[in-house]
């Protein structure tokens, strides 16, 4: 395999835009209180039992919270202290072609989102955190120290979207080969197609 | 065969340097996740600190360190050193986060690295550890899983699971397929429990659509997924037996699984990758005489589980190779986000079917099986008994199966019946539209989770209002559970690595997706 020398030094900066502008540190004002926000229009009232949600009327609807990048770590820590024992899932979403999705007031939409699902075993509740991340500064704190189980999930989100999790112990590609270029689940990354001989039609790329 | 007396996880870790290694986590102990172990350990510590300590106590011997209290819990030791008071605690009291950072992280050799033999100075090397590679083509890794071990003699220090060899970009593919085609895609992820994959996607789509299914559809889904749980656990029994050298168990497990697969073939037309559970219901009704088939399966498999019990549970060789191997505490399991039989084997009674019921699991009677020690043997017993519980559920489903339709009669989602296509042009167009364009799903996002044989199988679905998912993320239980390997293998013997890996029950199709 080629590119062996580059692959040894794991530098996340090589796999994203090398000229990341340094974002000036904005003084963190006490921003909007991160109270549970009712999900956007399409999801309001949905329970996590799939279809037939009315069968479990006592089940709380899915709780969705929109912390900012700065609030994210402390909000996660807060939920950990509140008895959410497990981080069940973490993934990224690229909203490049669906930018104007429904978001509650006061949450400016950005291209990328990190979606975290927390689970409380003691109260059988779930909460979902959606963090907005602009393309120009695709970095967010790692919650590895709060939930060590997210190690692989954060690596996957880095691999697939190029989201950098600051403080992750080993932020390397997990599913794609190490010398792979690009982040496949981004919307501007082509699907790819096996070229068929004798067919003139070009692929989508 | 390994010596059973040296199999406790702590043994190997501290074997080499009884004093240095355990002193490391002492500073971190108590920080982070508070847990019972920590509390108990500090209680012992208070006792031991009451003892008069000589200013220069001799180095603590290994026997002293391995002492356990009357309740079987390790006693933490403290001693005066020239640096002041040092506290030694057992490895088991390490905060899971700290342990994870220590054992999980940076053992890695990149793919392309070729080490020049000339650069290795054998004479000068004072490194006692060795890195050894297993897989990705090893028969005991349950697919294409590559494991890298750092060994001290035969003791595993660090383990690095390297995955991605089966990555085919199914989450990307899902964005190119309509919701109708979606279940064809996801059914290939966890190929040992394909119906669970189809179920979780269907539930997510239905949640976004806001449709409610006829009761029979839900009960058919329950029947099929419970049968699938039986077949998946049987498959695990078989492969686990093979990994431990019990070829008979392998034959038996596959033999019984075959009965379930035959019923699947009769119902869905395929032995695996069924595409049977679809958004809006199921693909077909159950075949005539299904009650008899299912009853025969139950009547056969249930007594056979007693045979497995006889074959394995009491067998000394099997117990020596499973008991206290790959131990996990409940705190570690929670911190590592483990679910399913692995979590339950540590004593946490968490089963989504019971705790957050979906379909009609609140109307059937079953027990949640939990273990005590979180070792390989507990994981084996949990799975064996879950087969029995599933059969108990299946028998109730056979009794309670309601009459009615097997799919929702919503013209937007459901294609017209085959007979109507022959006589109605509109029905033909409708049929064509459903299968070419698909149906549109309202904008929104939802996370739905079900209990698959391996743990929590989740689906995070984002819709932009079109007929294709904007983003479909599958939370694969194997993917997360596999990350516990470094913690489970630490301090064990290399010979047990296969056994530990097998007890996780990873399905690489789901790990890599």
XYZ file of C-alpha atoms in Angstrom:
718
model
C 0.000 0.000 0.000
C 1.273 3.431 -0.784
C 1.600 6.388 1.459
C 3.063 4.368 4.262
C 5.246 7.113 5.576
C 2.368 9.537 5.801
C 0.157 6.996 7.388
C 2.422 6.489 10.347
C 2.071 9.970 11.688
C -1.576 10.389 12.408
C -2.297 13.959 11.709
C -5.984 14.713 11.411
C -5.136 18.001 9.818
C -3.941 16.271 6.682
C -7.295 14.721 6.053
C -9.309 17.907 6.359
C -8.798 21.320 4.897
C -5.223 22.173 5.816
C -5.924 25.865 6.179
C -8.271 25.859 9.102
C -8.835 29.458 10.048
C -8.175 30.149 13.660
C -11.493 31.072 15.150
C -11.174 33.975 17.563
C -12.231 33.002 21.015
C -15.602 34.519 21.605
C -16.282 35.220 25.249
C -18.755 32.622 26.347
C -21.826 34.392 27.469
C -24.421 32.463 29.387
C -26.290 31.384 26.315
C -29.816 30.165 26.036
C -30.596 27.751 28.807
C -30.261 24.233 27.575
C -33.638 23.063 28.620
C -35.115 20.112 26.803
C -36.556 21.426 23.605
C -39.482 19.798 21.971
C -38.325 18.208 18.777
C -38.909 19.970 15.499
C -42.236 19.726 13.822
C -41.684 16.379 12.201
C -40.717 14.597 15.360
C -42.867 16.182 18.024
C -44.750 13.599 19.957
C -42.792 10.638 18.677
C -41.923 8.023 21.156
C -39.003 5.718 20.604
C -41.120 2.630 20.260
C -41.495 3.059 16.559
C -44.888 2.910 14.974
C -47.833 2.453 17.206
C -46.452 4.917 19.686
C -49.876 5.506 21.136
C -49.668 2.046 22.617
C -47.283 3.355 25.236
C -48.853 6.635 26.300
C -46.807 6.873 29.468
C -43.540 6.860 27.556
C -42.096 10.349 27.348
C -41.570 11.688 23.873
C -38.024 11.855 22.663
C -36.207 14.606 24.444
C -33.926 16.619 22.200
C -31.398 19.163 23.382
C -29.402 21.575 21.237
C -26.236 22.566 23.067
C -23.645 24.754 21.406
C -20.141 23.561 20.842
C -18.986 25.305 24.015
C -21.802 23.921 26.128
C -21.586 20.400 24.756
C -19.105 18.834 27.154
C -20.618 20.347 30.275
C -24.126 19.418 29.160
C -23.042 15.828 28.608
C -21.349 15.822 31.991
C -24.517 17.215 33.497
C -26.598 14.428 32.047
C -24.041 11.904 33.264
C -24.430 13.291 36.757
C -28.193 13.219 36.369
C -28.133 9.466 35.969
C -27.734 8.933 32.246
C -25.346 6.045 32.659
C -24.746 5.228 29.050
C -23.897 6.965 25.848
C -25.654 4.612 23.540
C -24.866 6.208 20.218
C -22.909 8.988 18.599
C -22.965 9.816 14.920
C -22.538 12.677 12.542
C -24.940 14.096 9.987
C -24.076 16.255 6.994
C -26.908 18.681 6.194
C -25.316 20.098 3.053
C -28.346 19.537 0.840
C -30.969 19.869 3.542
C -29.660 22.946 5.265
C -32.968 24.568 6.143
C -34.263 21.853 8.344
C -36.572 22.487 11.239
C -34.688 23.689 14.249
C -36.052 25.468 17.290
C -35.626 29.216 17.560
C -32.214 30.330 18.635
C -30.385 27.396 17.111
C -28.616 28.587 13.980
C -28.342 25.739 11.483
C -24.874 24.646 10.453
C -23.736 22.143 7.906
C -22.703 19.365 10.281
C -24.310 17.935 13.329
C -23.029 15.570 15.964
C -25.922 13.559 17.329
C -25.500 11.868 20.688
C -28.041 9.548 22.246
C -27.821 9.103 25.978
C -29.672 6.473 27.927
C -30.679 6.340 31.554
C -31.156 2.797 32.710
C -32.561 3.746 36.073
C -35.392 5.858 34.677
C -35.632 4.235 31.233
C -35.285 7.572 29.479
C -33.416 8.704 26.439
C -32.137 12.111 25.529
C -30.656 13.219 22.254
C -28.104 15.974 21.879
C -27.625 17.687 18.553
C -24.587 19.908 18.260
C -24.310 22.239 15.290
C -20.859 22.475 13.719
C -19.911 24.754 10.827
C -17.772 23.408 8.041
C -15.119 26.010 8.698
C -14.476 24.867 12.254
C -15.294 21.204 12.387
C -14.150 20.479 15.868
C -15.885 19.558 19.074
C -14.778 18.302 22.460
C -14.507 14.577 22.885
C -16.728 13.112 25.578
C -14.364 10.202 26.026
C -13.650 11.212 29.595
C -17.324 11.112 30.478
C -18.275 8.028 28.500
C -15.245 5.897 27.557
C -17.466 3.793 25.314
C -17.656 6.497 22.669
C -14.099 5.913 21.550
C -15.018 3.872 18.513
C -18.098 5.939 17.730
C -16.133 9.181 17.665
C -13.540 7.543 15.475
C -16.300 6.498 13.127
C -17.727 10.018 12.989
C -14.228 11.330 12.284
C -13.698 8.734 9.611
C -16.997 9.317 7.880
C -17.358 13.100 8.244
C -13.985 14.483 9.258
C -15.327 15.841 12.527
C -12.428 16.344 14.927
C -13.000 15.375 18.516
C -10.526 17.288 20.601
C -9.130 15.187 23.409
C -9.786 11.814 21.848
C -6.929 9.450 22.665
C -6.580 7.924 19.222
C -8.464 9.798 16.554
C -7.709 7.694 13.505
C -9.712 6.130 10.746
C -11.603 3.092 11.885
C -13.526 1.720 8.914
C -11.736 3.145 5.903
C -8.108 2.388 5.059
C -5.682 4.725 6.700
C -4.495 6.310 3.489
C -8.012 6.981 2.261
C -8.765 10.450 1.088
C -11.977 12.186 1.921
C -14.834 11.370 4.218
C -17.334 9.086 2.547
C -20.580 9.977 4.278
C -20.323 13.640 3.398
C -22.976 14.687 0.942
C -20.450 16.069 -1.517
C -18.643 12.750 -1.655
C -19.752 10.720 -4.648
C -21.324 7.343 -4.295
C -18.802 5.675 -6.515
C -19.571 3.031 -9.027
C -17.721 0.119 -10.484
C -16.991 1.057 -14.084
C -18.611 -1.338 -16.492
C -16.638 -2.074 -19.576
C -18.222 -1.205 -22.915
C -20.775 1.066 -21.297
C -20.101 4.663 -22.137
C -22.173 6.242 -19.429
C -20.007 8.134 -16.962
C -20.435 7.473 -13.288
C -21.854 10.079 -10.939
C -18.392 11.326 -10.036
C -5.432 -26.729 27.639
C -4.555 -23.962 30.005
C -3.970 -24.204 33.659
C -7.177 -23.091 35.328
C -5.538 -21.778 38.445
C -3.692 -19.053 36.643
C -6.647 -17.755 34.766
C -7.876 -14.953 36.937
C -7.502 -11.722 35.031
C -5.473 -10.037 37.732
C -2.953 -12.807 37.903
C -1.306 -12.180 34.631
C -1.229 -8.422 34.852
C 0.559 -8.272 38.118
C 2.617 -11.318 37.539
C 5.586 -9.523 36.123
C 5.891 -6.559 38.406
C 3.761 -6.919 41.426
C 4.330 -3.467 42.804
C 4.722 -1.105 39.909
C 1.805 -1.893 37.686
C -1.029 -1.672 40.185
C 0.313 1.511 41.710
C -0.452 3.349 38.512
C -4.194 3.672 38.742
C -4.166 4.452 42.439
C -4.053 8.152 41.899
C -7.041 8.024 39.628
C -9.123 5.791 41.791
C -12.302 7.330 43.021
C -12.359 9.967 40.337
C -14.855 9.614 37.556
C -17.544 7.039 37.695
C -18.498 6.288 41.246
C -19.271 2.664 41.702
C -19.798 0.031 44.279
C -16.384 -1.433 43.847
C -14.771 1.849 44.629
C -16.824 2.292 47.725
C -16.093 -1.180 48.962
C -12.448 -0.832 48.196
C -12.119 2.373 50.141
C -13.839 0.792 53.097
C -11.134 -1.826 53.174
C -8.564 0.823 52.779
C -9.831 2.567 55.885
C -9.456 -0.653 57.779
C -5.966 -1.275 56.543
C -4.843 2.241 57.234
C -5.676 1.634 60.856
C -2.843 -0.797 61.054
C 0.460 0.596 62.186
C 2.727 0.923 59.216
C 6.426 0.668 59.587
C 8.145 3.664 58.042
C 10.005 1.521 55.574
C 7.791 -1.380 54.934
C 9.279 -4.099 52.795
C 8.140 -4.380 49.205
C 4.742 -5.878 49.048
C 4.839 -9.432 47.957
C 2.605 -10.737 45.281
C 0.734 -12.967 47.696
C -0.002 -10.031 49.919
C -1.273 -8.066 47.031
C -3.575 -10.798 45.834
C -5.192 -11.206 49.233
C -8.932 -10.896 49.234
C -11.233 -9.991 52.056
C -13.841 -12.255 53.592
C -16.399 -11.166 51.010
C -14.152 -12.141 48.161
C -13.432 -8.527 47.303
C -9.812 -7.455 47.003
C -8.233 -5.509 49.789
C -6.404 -2.400 48.764
C -3.036 -1.989 50.403
C -1.253 1.111 51.483
C 2.373 1.474 52.356
C 4.861 4.118 53.332
C 7.501 4.752 50.753
C 10.213 7.320 50.470
C 7.773 9.414 48.467
C 5.189 9.309 51.199
C 2.131 7.211 51.517
C 1.326 5.151 48.459
C -1.903 3.359 47.995
C -2.151 0.230 45.985
C -5.457 -0.938 44.718
C -6.503 -3.849 42.699
C -6.865 -3.582 38.994
C -10.569 -4.236 39.339
C -11.051 -0.948 41.178
C -9.638 1.137 38.375
C -11.995 3.695 37.016
C -13.226 2.305 33.690
C -12.360 5.470 31.864
C -8.812 5.313 33.050
C -8.573 1.648 32.228
C -9.918 2.296 28.774
C -7.405 5.025 28.164
C -4.668 2.695 29.252
C -5.579 -0.461 27.425
C -7.543 0.735 24.456
C -5.653 3.417 22.806
C -2.497 3.603 20.936
C -1.345 0.125 20.091
C -1.241 0.383 16.393
C 0.918 -0.354 13.442
C -0.375 1.355 10.354
C -1.192 -0.783 7.399
C 1.584 0.269 5.135
C 4.437 0.184 7.588
C 7.187 -2.172 6.706
C 9.756 -2.504 9.421
C 13.254 -2.702 8.115
C 14.881 -5.634 9.898
C 18.157 -3.744 9.900
C 16.627 -1.155 12.183
C 15.757 -3.631 14.876
C 18.592 -3.845 17.301
C 18.107 -7.193 18.936
C 21.024 -6.796 21.291
C 19.928 -3.455 22.619
C 16.291 -4.185 22.951
C 15.120 -4.099 26.522
C 11.533 -4.369 25.532
C 10.045 -7.480 27.001
C 6.750 -7.259 25.271
C 5.906 -8.626 21.896
C 3.277 -7.572 19.421
C 1.521 -10.368 17.651
C -1.129 -10.211 15.016
C -4.199 -12.405 14.657
C -6.436 -12.269 11.657
C -8.045 -10.803 9.651
C -8.304 -14.234 8.060
C -8.249 -16.258 11.236
C -11.088 -18.757 11.504
C -11.757 -17.897 15.131
C -12.309 -14.214 14.628
C -15.847 -14.749 13.349
C -15.264 -12.986 10.093
C -12.618 -10.540 9.071
C -11.549 -9.166 12.397
C -7.923 -8.410 13.015
C -6.602 -8.382 16.542
C -3.254 -7.055 17.593
C -1.981 -8.218 20.935
C 0.803 -6.887 23.032
C 2.109 -9.854 24.945
C 4.286 -10.295 27.945
C 5.135 -13.940 27.703
C 1.727 -15.497 27.256
C -0.109 -12.739 29.038
C -2.082 -10.268 26.989
C -1.376 -6.698 27.960
C -3.083 -4.654 25.302
C -5.373 -5.597 22.491
C -6.336 -3.573 19.505
C -9.271 -4.693 17.406
C -8.734 -3.531 13.846
C -11.948 -3.470 11.848
C -13.172 -2.209 8.531
C -12.310 -5.158 6.324
C -15.982 -5.718 5.559
C -16.891 -2.065 5.268
C -19.120 -1.637 2.263
C -20.647 1.729 3.038
C -24.149 0.519 3.748
C -25.101 3.758 5.441
C -24.119 5.590 2.276
C -25.963 3.055 0.153
C -29.073 3.577 2.248
C -29.149 7.213 1.197
C -29.436 6.103 -2.421
C -32.243 3.604 -1.849
C -35.880 4.331 -1.221
C -37.551 3.393 2.011
C -39.108 0.407 0.249
C -35.691 -0.839 -0.783
C -34.135 0.037 2.536
C -34.865 -3.210 4.288
C -33.110 -5.129 1.533
C -30.026 -3.180 2.416
C -30.083 -3.333 6.217
C -30.925 -7.020 6.327
C -27.385 -7.733 5.198
C -25.753 -5.973 8.114
C -26.181 -8.420 10.949
C -26.527 -11.507 8.845
C -27.250 -13.752 11.821
C -30.288 -11.771 12.880
C -31.462 -10.152 9.663
C -35.049 -9.798 10.816
C -34.016 -7.547 13.676
C -32.305 -5.203 11.253
C -35.398 -5.049 9.108
C -37.532 -4.490 12.175
C -35.566 -1.546 13.491
C -35.574 0.218 10.149
C -39.280 -0.414 9.691
C -40.062 0.894 13.161
C -38.060 4.043 12.484
C -39.771 4.676 9.157
C -43.169 4.031 10.686
C -42.400 6.405 13.527
C -41.689 9.150 11.017
C -44.751 8.245 8.957
C -46.874 8.152 12.067
C -48.738 5.043 10.991
C -50.007 2.407 13.303
C -49.932 -1.211 12.309
C -52.635 -3.823 12.644
C -52.027 -6.025 15.636
C -51.333 -9.132 13.609
C -48.442 -7.453 11.818
C -46.832 -6.638 15.142
C -47.322 -10.161 16.434
C -45.912 -11.709 13.270
C -42.894 -9.473 13.688
C -42.517 -10.602 17.274
C -42.759 -14.246 16.275
C -40.186 -13.899 13.551
C -37.702 -11.899 15.579
C -37.945 -14.233 18.544
C -37.333 -17.216 16.280
C -34.427 -15.281 14.874
C -33.081 -14.742 18.371
C -33.226 -18.490 18.918
C -31.405 -19.202 15.672
C -28.808 -16.534 16.353
C -28.088 -17.813 19.849
C -27.939 -21.376 18.530
C -25.422 -20.236 15.990
C -23.443 -18.637 18.781
C -23.584 -21.819 20.831
C -22.255 -23.677 17.821
C -19.374 -21.354 17.028
C -18.484 -20.885 20.661
C -18.347 -24.635 21.024
C -16.100 -24.821 18.013
C -13.804 -22.136 19.376
C -13.430 -24.081 22.599
C -12.875 -27.376 20.845
C -16.308 -28.883 21.287
C -17.077 -30.048 17.787
C -20.223 -31.832 18.917
C -21.720 -28.570 20.083
C -21.003 -27.076 16.712
C -22.882 -29.836 14.938
C -25.782 -29.678 17.381
C -26.103 -25.924 17.205
C -26.188 -25.890 13.437
C -28.600 -28.810 13.403
C -31.200 -27.035 15.511
C -30.668 -23.733 13.762
C -31.487 -25.470 10.528
C -35.039 -26.104 11.754
C -35.576 -22.411 12.347
C -34.064 -21.525 8.996
C -36.347 -24.009 7.284
C -39.315 -22.247 8.802
C -37.919 -18.913 7.660
C -37.553 -20.268 4.179
C -41.126 -21.454 4.204
C -42.397 -18.101 5.429
C -40.180 -15.595 3.683
C -38.760 -17.584 0.814
C -35.180 -17.193 1.976
C -32.964 -18.648 4.660
C -31.308 -15.347 5.386
C -31.511 -11.752 4.152
C -35.265 -12.147 4.120
C -36.539 -8.635 3.371
C -39.677 -9.847 5.126
C -40.354 -7.094 7.638
C -40.950 -3.935 5.676
C -42.166 -0.460 6.477
C -45.903 -0.859 6.790
C -46.022 -4.461 7.923
C -44.582 -7.681 6.632
C -44.148 -8.971 3.108
C -46.607 -11.828 3.504
C -48.819 -13.557 5.957
C -47.652 -16.619 7.815
C -48.019 -19.839 5.824
C -50.791 -22.317 6.516
C -50.018 -24.588 9.387
C -47.396 -22.280 10.842
C -48.570 -23.055 14.360
C -47.575 -26.692 13.939
C -44.181 -25.812 12.516
C -43.437 -23.385 15.293
C -44.655 -25.786 17.946
C -42.418 -28.515 16.576
C -39.460 -26.130 16.706
C -40.255 -25.243 20.303
C -40.790 -28.844 21.313
C -37.491 -29.856 19.742
C -35.208 -27.028 20.727
C -36.292 -26.812 24.343
C -35.255 -30.343 25.357
C -32.124 -29.928 23.259
C -31.066 -26.978 25.395
C -31.086 -29.399 28.312
C -28.779 -31.607 26.301
C -26.407 -28.697 25.758
C -26.585 -28.097 29.450
C -25.522 -31.642 30.051
C -22.843 -31.468 27.401
C -21.241 -28.196 28.401
C -22.406 -26.670 31.630
C -21.127 -29.321 33.955
C -18.127 -30.245 31.914
C -14.875 -29.438 33.741
C -12.918 -28.592 30.608
C -15.572 -26.176 29.416
C -15.849 -24.518 32.795
C -12.121 -24.120 33.157
C -11.953 -22.402 29.825
C -14.848 -20.065 30.514
C -15.065 -19.336 34.218
C -13.425 -16.095 35.291
C -12.106 -15.565 31.771
C -12.746 -12.157 30.283
C -14.353 -10.681 33.336
C -16.111 -7.371 33.199
C -17.671 -5.434 36.013
C -21.045 -3.791 35.656
C -19.429 -0.373 35.904
C -17.069 -1.164 33.077
C -19.879 -2.523 30.966
C -21.943 0.624 31.461
C -18.986 2.909 30.843
C -18.178 1.079 27.621
C -21.809 1.338 26.441
C -22.139 -2.419 26.236
C -25.588 -3.879 25.814
C -27.231 -7.226 25.376
C -26.023 -10.474 26.921
C -22.662 -8.922 27.811
C -24.276 -6.232 29.924
C -26.727 -8.674 31.459
C -23.955 -11.117 32.316
C -22.532 -8.493 34.658
C -25.793 -8.430 36.574
C -27.523 -5.408 35.059
C -31.100 -6.422 34.244
C -31.428 -4.283 31.145
C -33.448 -5.683 28.302
C -35.266 -3.304 26.002
C -38.061 -5.802 25.603
C -38.773 -5.380 29.285
C -37.494 -1.924 30.103
C -38.686 0.032 27.087
C -41.074 -2.378 25.412
C -41.826 -2.142 21.717
C -44.281 -4.165 19.599
C -46.321 -6.127 22.146
C -43.588 -7.297 24.474
C -45.487 -5.838 27.397
C -48.144 -8.495 26.861
C -45.937 -11.552 27.028
C -44.442 -13.109 30.092
C -40.715 -13.755 30.180
C -37.728 -13.374 32.454
C -34.687 -11.215 31.891
C -31.657 -13.424 32.395
C -28.755 -11.906 34.285
C -25.375 -13.229 35.305
C -23.219 -12.391 38.282
C -19.560 -12.291 37.421
C -19.563 -11.043 33.861
C -17.186 -13.737 32.655
C -17.351 -15.992 29.642
C -19.322 -18.584 31.504
C -21.983 -16.066 32.492
C -22.310 -14.917 28.938
C -22.756 -18.517 27.903
C -25.424 -19.119 30.535
C -27.266 -15.918 29.681
C -27.478 -16.898 26.033
C -28.448 -20.479 26.731
C -31.255 -19.365 29.005
C -32.361 -16.687 26.608
C -33.075 -19.435 24.099
C -35.426 -20.928 26.657
C -37.065 -17.583 27.369
C -37.498 -16.912 23.671
C -39.212 -20.251 23.282
C -41.456 -19.325 26.167
C -42.324 -16.100 24.361
C -42.883 -17.924 21.082
C -45.361 -20.300 22.691
C -47.328 -17.331 24.011
C -47.254 -15.689 20.607
C -48.705 -18.810 19.033
C -51.548 -18.656 21.519
C -52.181 -14.953 21.266
C -51.730 -14.397 17.532
C -54.679 -12.232 16.516
C -56.485 -12.467 13.222
C -56.395 -9.578 10.831
C -54.212 -7.974 8.244
C -50.481 -8.425 8.098
C -49.823 -4.941 6.775
C -51.298 -1.532 7.142
C -53.954 -0.604 4.609
C -52.544 2.799 3.870
C -52.539 3.427 0.150
C -49.494 5.645 0.383
C -47.325 2.945 1.869
C -48.817 -0.359 0.865
C -48.882 -1.672 -2.678
C -52.222 -3.058 -3.871
C -52.821 -6.817 -3.647
C -51.525 -8.824 -6.555
C -54.996 -9.801 -7.754
C -56.090 -6.188 -8.106
C -53.260 -5.438 -10.502
C -54.749 -7.737 -13.110
C -58.082 -5.969 -13.177
C -57.369 -2.338 -12.386
C -55.173 0.081 -14.280
C -54.994 2.370 -11.248
C -53.805 -0.480 -9.098
C -51.082 -1.235 -11.612
C -49.934 2.395 -11.630
C -50.089 2.473 -7.882
C -48.007 -0.669 -7.623
C -45.505 0.729 -10.085
C -45.242 4.006 -8.213
C -44.684 2.402 -4.838
C -41.846 0.287 -6.112
C -40.134 2.796 -8.368
C -40.583 6.121 -6.608
C -41.350 4.830 -3.181
C -43.398 6.799 -0.718
C -42.514 10.124 0.779
C -41.779 10.307 4.463
C -42.418 13.519 6.409
C -39.440 15.580 7.384
C -37.963 14.802 10.769
C -35.531 12.626 12.624
C -36.008 9.756 14.996
C -33.984 7.244 16.968
C -35.531 3.830 17.483
C -33.939 0.953 19.318
C -34.777 -2.702 19.743
C -33.155 -5.590 21.537
C -31.282 -7.693 19.025
C -29.563 -10.934 20.089
C -26.378 -8.931 20.480
C -27.715 -5.899 22.280
C -29.292 -2.596 21.505
C -29.781 -2.235 17.793
C -30.615 1.361 17.062
C -31.570 3.238 13.945
C -31.177 6.983 13.672
C -33.151 8.109 10.683
C -33.265 11.607 9.203
C -35.813 12.390 6.532
C -35.855 15.476 4.363
C -39.350 14.773 3.107
C -38.317 12.806 0.044
C -38.682 9.120 -0.633
C -35.103 8.299 0.363
C -33.590 8.598 3.814
C -31.451 11.682 4.161
C -29.288 9.857 6.662
C -29.614 6.415 8.112
C -27.301 5.465 10.910
C -27.372 2.033 12.447
C -26.114 1.662 15.972
C -24.718 -1.827 15.700
C -24.386 -3.630 19.011
C -21.448 -5.682 17.762
C -19.584 -2.551 16.768
C -19.758 -1.191 20.294
C -19.396 -4.500 22.110
C -16.266 -5.349 20.192
C -14.550 -2.325 21.687
C -14.658 -4.033 25.064
C -12.155 -6.647 23.920
C -9.095 -4.769 25.205
C -10.613 -4.528 28.661
C -11.818 -8.112 28.688
C -8.583 -9.603 27.453
C -6.231 -7.594 29.579
C -4.267 -9.855 31.858
C -5.627 -13.021 30.356
C -3.728 -15.628 28.463
C -3.317 -15.585 24.749
C -4.917 -19.018 24.645
C -8.101 -17.471 26.033
C -8.236 -14.690 23.485
C -10.266 -16.806 21.095
C -12.659 -17.720 23.849
C -13.133 -14.092 24.875
C -13.598 -12.932 21.323
C -16.174 -15.612 20.777
C -18.085 -14.685 23.904
C -18.629 -11.183 22.554
C -20.512 -12.724 19.616
C -19.417 -10.164 17.049
C -20.930 -10.205 13.600
C -18.510 -8.414 11.365
C -21.159 -7.480 8.833
C -22.696 -5.282 11.464
C -19.423 -4.039 12.903
C -18.228 -2.712 9.584
C -21.547 -2.067 7.873
